[in-house]
Short mmCIF file of C-alpha atoms in Angstrom, two decimals:
data_model
loop_
_atom_site.label_atom_id
_atom_site.label_comp_id
_atom_site.label_asym_id
_atom_site.label_seq_id
_atom_site.Cartn_x
_atom_site.Cartn_y
_atom_site.Cartn_z
CA UNK A 1 88.83 93.85 113.58
CA UNK A 2 90.40 95.98 110.83
CA UNK A 3 88.73 97.71 107.89
CA UNK A 4 89.93 100.04 105.17
CA UNK A 5 87.18 102.01 103.43
CA UNK A 6 88.20 103.63 100.12
CA UNK A 7 91.48 104.50 101.80
CA UNK A 8 94.02 106.59 99.90
CA UNK A 9 97.43 107.77 101.01
CA UNK A 10 99.74 110.05 99.08
CA UNK A 11 101.75 113.24 99.22
CA UNK A 12 102.60 116.08 96.85
CA UNK A 13 99.68 115.01 94.69
CA UNK A 14 101.06 111.49 94.20
CA UNK A 15 99.10 108.50 95.52
CA UNK A 16 100.98 105.53 96.99
CA UNK A 17 97.86 103.45 97.63
CA UNK A 18 94.45 104.42 96.28
CA UNK A 19 90.85 103.51 97.15
CA UNK A 20 91.87 100.51 99.26
CA UNK A 21 89.10 98.35 100.72
CA UNK A 22 90.05 95.62 103.16
CA UNK A 23 88.25 93.71 105.90
CA UNK A 24 90.27 91.53 108.28
CA UNK A 25 88.50 89.43 110.88
CA UNK A 26 90.04 88.52 114.22
CA UNK A 27 92.01 85.26 114.05
CA UNK A 28 92.79 85.44 110.32
CA UNK A 29 96.14 85.10 108.59
CA UNK A 30 96.41 87.19 105.42
CA UNK A 31 99.29 87.61 103.00
CA UNK A 32 99.99 90.97 101.38
CA UNK A 33 102.09 90.68 98.23
CA UNK A 34 103.48 93.08 95.67
CA UNK A 35 106.72 94.21 94.12
CA UNK A 36 109.25 96.18 96.16
CA UNK A 37 108.01 99.77 96.29
CA UNK A 38 104.41 98.83 95.47
CA UNK A 39 103.09 100.16 98.78
CA UNK A 40 103.10 97.19 101.16
CA UNK A 41 104.99 99.02 103.90
CA UNK A 42 102.78 102.08 103.38
CA UNK A 43 99.68 99.95 104.00
CA UNK A 44 101.18 98.56 107.22
CA UNK A 45 102.18 102.04 108.41
CA UNK A 46 98.58 103.13 107.92
CA UNK A 47 97.42 100.29 110.17
CA UNK A 48 99.65 101.28 113.10
CA UNK A 49 98.99 104.97 112.53
CA UNK A 50 102.54 105.94 111.62
CA UNK A 51 100.82 107.77 108.78
CA UNK A 52 97.11 108.60 108.37
CA UNK A 53 94.88 108.39 105.28
CA UNK A 54 94.76 111.24 102.81
CA UNK A 55 91.16 110.27 102.17
CA UNK A 56 88.83 107.42 103.05
CA UNK A 57 89.07 105.82 106.47
CA UNK A 58 90.48 103.02 108.63
CA UNK A 59 88.84 101.40 111.63
CA UNK A 60 90.75 99.17 114.03
CA UNK A 61 88.76 97.71 116.92
CA UNK A 62 86.89 100.68 118.39
CA UNK A 63 89.18 103.30 116.84
CA UNK A 64 88.03 105.45 113.91
CA UNK A 65 91.22 106.87 112.36
CA UNK A 66 89.42 109.91 110.95
CA UNK A 67 88.65 110.91 114.54
CA UNK A 68 91.91 109.68 116.03
CA UNK A 69 93.44 111.73 118.83
CA UNK A 70 97.19 111.71 119.40
CA UNK A 71 96.72 110.32 122.91
CA UNK A 72 95.04 107.21 121.44
CA UNK A 73 97.86 106.28 119.05
CA UNK A 74 99.97 104.60 121.80
CA UNK A 75 96.87 102.66 122.86
CA UNK A 76 96.43 101.37 119.32
CA UNK A 77 100.08 100.38 119.07
CA UNK A 78 99.88 98.33 122.26
CA UNK A 79 97.36 96.12 120.50
CA UNK A 80 99.54 95.78 117.39
CA UNK A 81 102.92 94.07 117.10
CA UNK A 82 105.21 94.86 114.17
CA UNK A 83 107.95 92.60 112.79
CA UNK A 84 110.34 94.68 110.69
CA UNK A 85 112.58 93.34 107.93
CA UNK A 86 115.56 95.27 109.35
CA UNK A 87 114.77 94.18 112.93
CA UNK A 88 115.00 97.68 114.52
CA UNK A 89 116.63 96.32 117.67
CA UNK A 90 118.53 98.74 119.94
CA UNK A 91 122.19 98.05 119.24
CA UNK A 92 123.47 99.16 122.65
CA UNK A 93 121.26 96.73 124.63
CA UNK A 94 121.31 92.97 124.86
CA UNK A 95 118.34 90.96 123.65
CA UNK A 96 116.75 90.65 127.09
CA UNK A 97 116.94 94.43 127.60
CA UNK A 98 115.59 95.10 124.10
CA UNK A 99 112.47 93.16 124.96
CA UNK A 100 112.21 94.52 128.49
CA UNK A 101 112.30 98.08 127.13
CA UNK A 102 109.07 97.49 125.18
CA UNK A 103 107.28 96.64 128.42
CA UNK A 104 108.99 99.35 130.48
CA UNK A 105 107.50 102.09 128.31
CA UNK A 106 104.02 100.81 129.21
CA UNK A 107 104.89 100.97 132.94
CA UNK A 108 104.71 97.20 133.42
CA UNK A 109 106.00 96.08 136.87
CA UNK A 110 109.56 94.72 136.78
CA UNK A 111 108.52 91.34 138.18
CA UNK A 112 106.11 90.84 135.28
CA UNK A 113 108.67 92.06 132.74
CA UNK A 114 111.26 89.41 133.63
CA UNK A 115 108.71 86.60 133.52
CA UNK A 116 107.24 87.70 130.20
CA UNK A 117 110.62 88.29 128.53
CA UNK A 118 111.75 84.82 129.55
CA UNK A 119 108.49 83.37 128.19
CA UNK A 120 108.78 84.93 124.74
CA UNK A 121 112.50 84.15 124.45
CA UNK A 122 111.70 80.49 125.15
CA UNK A 123 108.85 80.73 122.62
CA UNK A 124 111.21 81.75 119.80
CA UNK A 125 114.14 79.58 120.92
CA UNK A 126 116.46 82.37 122.04
CA UNK A 127 116.80 81.82 125.79
CA UNK A 128 120.49 80.97 125.38
CA UNK A 129 121.16 84.29 123.58
CA UNK A 130 119.34 86.69 125.90
CA UNK A 131 122.54 88.37 127.16
CA UNK A 132 123.98 88.77 123.68
CA UNK A 133 124.03 92.09 121.81
CA UNK A 134 122.26 92.22 118.44
CA UNK A 135 125.60 92.32 116.61
CA UNK A 136 126.43 88.90 118.07
CA UNK A 137 123.38 87.23 116.52
CA UNK A 138 122.82 85.74 113.07
CA UNK A 139 120.13 87.07 110.75
CA UNK A 140 117.74 84.30 111.73
CA UNK A 141 118.36 84.91 115.42
CA UNK A 142 117.78 88.64 114.96
CA UNK A 143 114.44 87.91 113.31
CA UNK A 144 113.50 85.59 116.18
CA UNK A 145 114.27 88.45 118.55
CA UNK A 146 112.17 90.81 116.42
CA UNK A 147 109.25 88.36 116.58
CA UNK A 148 109.63 88.10 120.36
CA UNK A 149 109.52 91.87 120.65
CA UNK A 150 106.43 92.06 118.44
CA UNK A 151 104.46 89.61 120.60
CA UNK A 152 105.72 90.57 124.05
CA UNK A 153 102.70 92.74 124.88
CA UNK A 154 100.34 90.03 123.58
CA UNK A 155 98.97 92.04 120.64
CA UNK A 156 95.72 91.18 118.93
CA UNK A 157 97.22 91.90 115.50
CA UNK A 158 100.76 91.34 114.21
CA UNK A 159 102.01 93.11 111.09
CA UNK A 160 104.96 91.36 109.46
CA UNK A 161 106.90 93.51 106.99
CA UNK A 162 109.03 91.19 104.81
CA UNK A 163 110.19 89.21 107.89
CA UNK A 164 111.90 86.58 105.74
CA UNK A 165 113.15 88.93 103.03
CA UNK A 166 116.85 88.60 103.91
CA UNK A 167 116.86 84.98 105.05
CA UNK A 168 117.91 81.75 103.36
CA UNK A 169 115.22 79.09 102.66
CA UNK A 170 116.05 76.93 105.70
CA UNK A 171 115.93 79.88 108.10
CA UNK A 172 112.77 81.16 106.41
CA UNK A 173 111.09 77.81 107.14
CA UNK A 174 112.12 78.06 110.81
CA UNK A 175 110.78 81.61 111.10
CA UNK A 176 107.50 80.64 109.43
CA UNK A 177 107.11 77.76 111.88
CA UNK A 178 107.37 80.20 114.79
CA UNK A 179 104.96 82.68 113.19
CA UNK A 180 102.37 79.99 112.44
CA UNK A 181 102.59 78.69 115.99
CA UNK A 182 101.77 82.19 117.27
CA UNK A 183 98.93 82.52 114.75
CA UNK A 184 97.41 79.22 115.83
CA UNK A 185 97.14 80.55 119.38
CA UNK A 186 94.69 83.17 118.10
CA UNK A 187 96.82 86.12 116.96
CA UNK A 188 95.73 87.82 113.73
CA UNK A 189 98.46 88.29 111.10
CA UNK A 190 98.93 90.54 108.09
CA UNK A 191 102.13 89.27 106.46
CA UNK A 192 103.71 91.40 103.72
CA UNK A 193 106.16 89.76 101.33
CA UNK A 194 107.35 89.76 97.73
CA UNK A 195 108.20 86.05 97.99
CA UNK A 196 105.48 84.42 95.87
CA UNK A 197 106.98 80.94 96.34
CA UNK A 198 106.52 81.30 100.10
CA UNK A 199 102.92 82.44 99.72
CA UNK A 200 102.11 79.50 97.44
CA UNK A 201 103.07 77.02 100.18
CA UNK A 202 100.00 78.04 102.18
CA UNK A 203 96.26 78.37 101.60
CA UNK A 204 95.72 81.67 103.43
CA UNK A 205 93.96 84.61 101.72
CA UNK A 206 96.25 86.72 99.54
CA UNK A 207 95.96 90.43 98.73
CA UNK A 208 98.12 92.09 96.11
CA UNK A 209 99.08 95.75 95.74
CA UNK A 210 99.50 96.64 92.10
CA UNK A 211 99.27 100.03 90.40
CA UNK A 212 98.25 101.61 93.76
CA UNK A 213 95.23 99.29 94.09
CA UNK A 214 94.62 96.41 96.47
CA UNK A 215 93.31 93.27 94.79
CA UNK A 216 92.16 90.04 96.44
CA UNK A 217 93.92 87.16 94.71
CA UNK A 218 92.35 84.28 96.64
#
């Protein structure tokens, strides 16, 4: 599904990640660990084509990033959901409208939008908060909303960028339960975190970014 081949990204002569090789198969759950600033977010940005490799290559499904045309980037992003640590919800819209907006930009019919938004809100346990603004939600509720937004277009791959980084242990456990439920339905995950204790609770493959390199830990 996703491969990195000797992929390097940097600017002004400074590499952030260097000679990365990675092969993710559909249906896998992989952890990506490393210290803050090690390059985890950079790796995820490369996957959803927010940035492109300085050298080497990335292939996602049928897309070769060295031959990527601008018109294909939105098509790639429709197949990828991203859960951000800082949520990135629109502050002037309620939760329902935040999720609906994601589908509106892909010209989804309104009748389908309402049904799908209600489905994902129920999935993450936020139906009762759908008319609330982001500022009215707790951190855990905001992350539930961010997960709902990431999965609303039924992506094949979800990238999670420190989704539990600002949460207490109890809320982290609740968020992980939701994420694992989505994974078990067949969605591929690449989950970036610096929380080694969290990673050690599971048996999934673990990759570590250290000194610009990607190492497989297990």
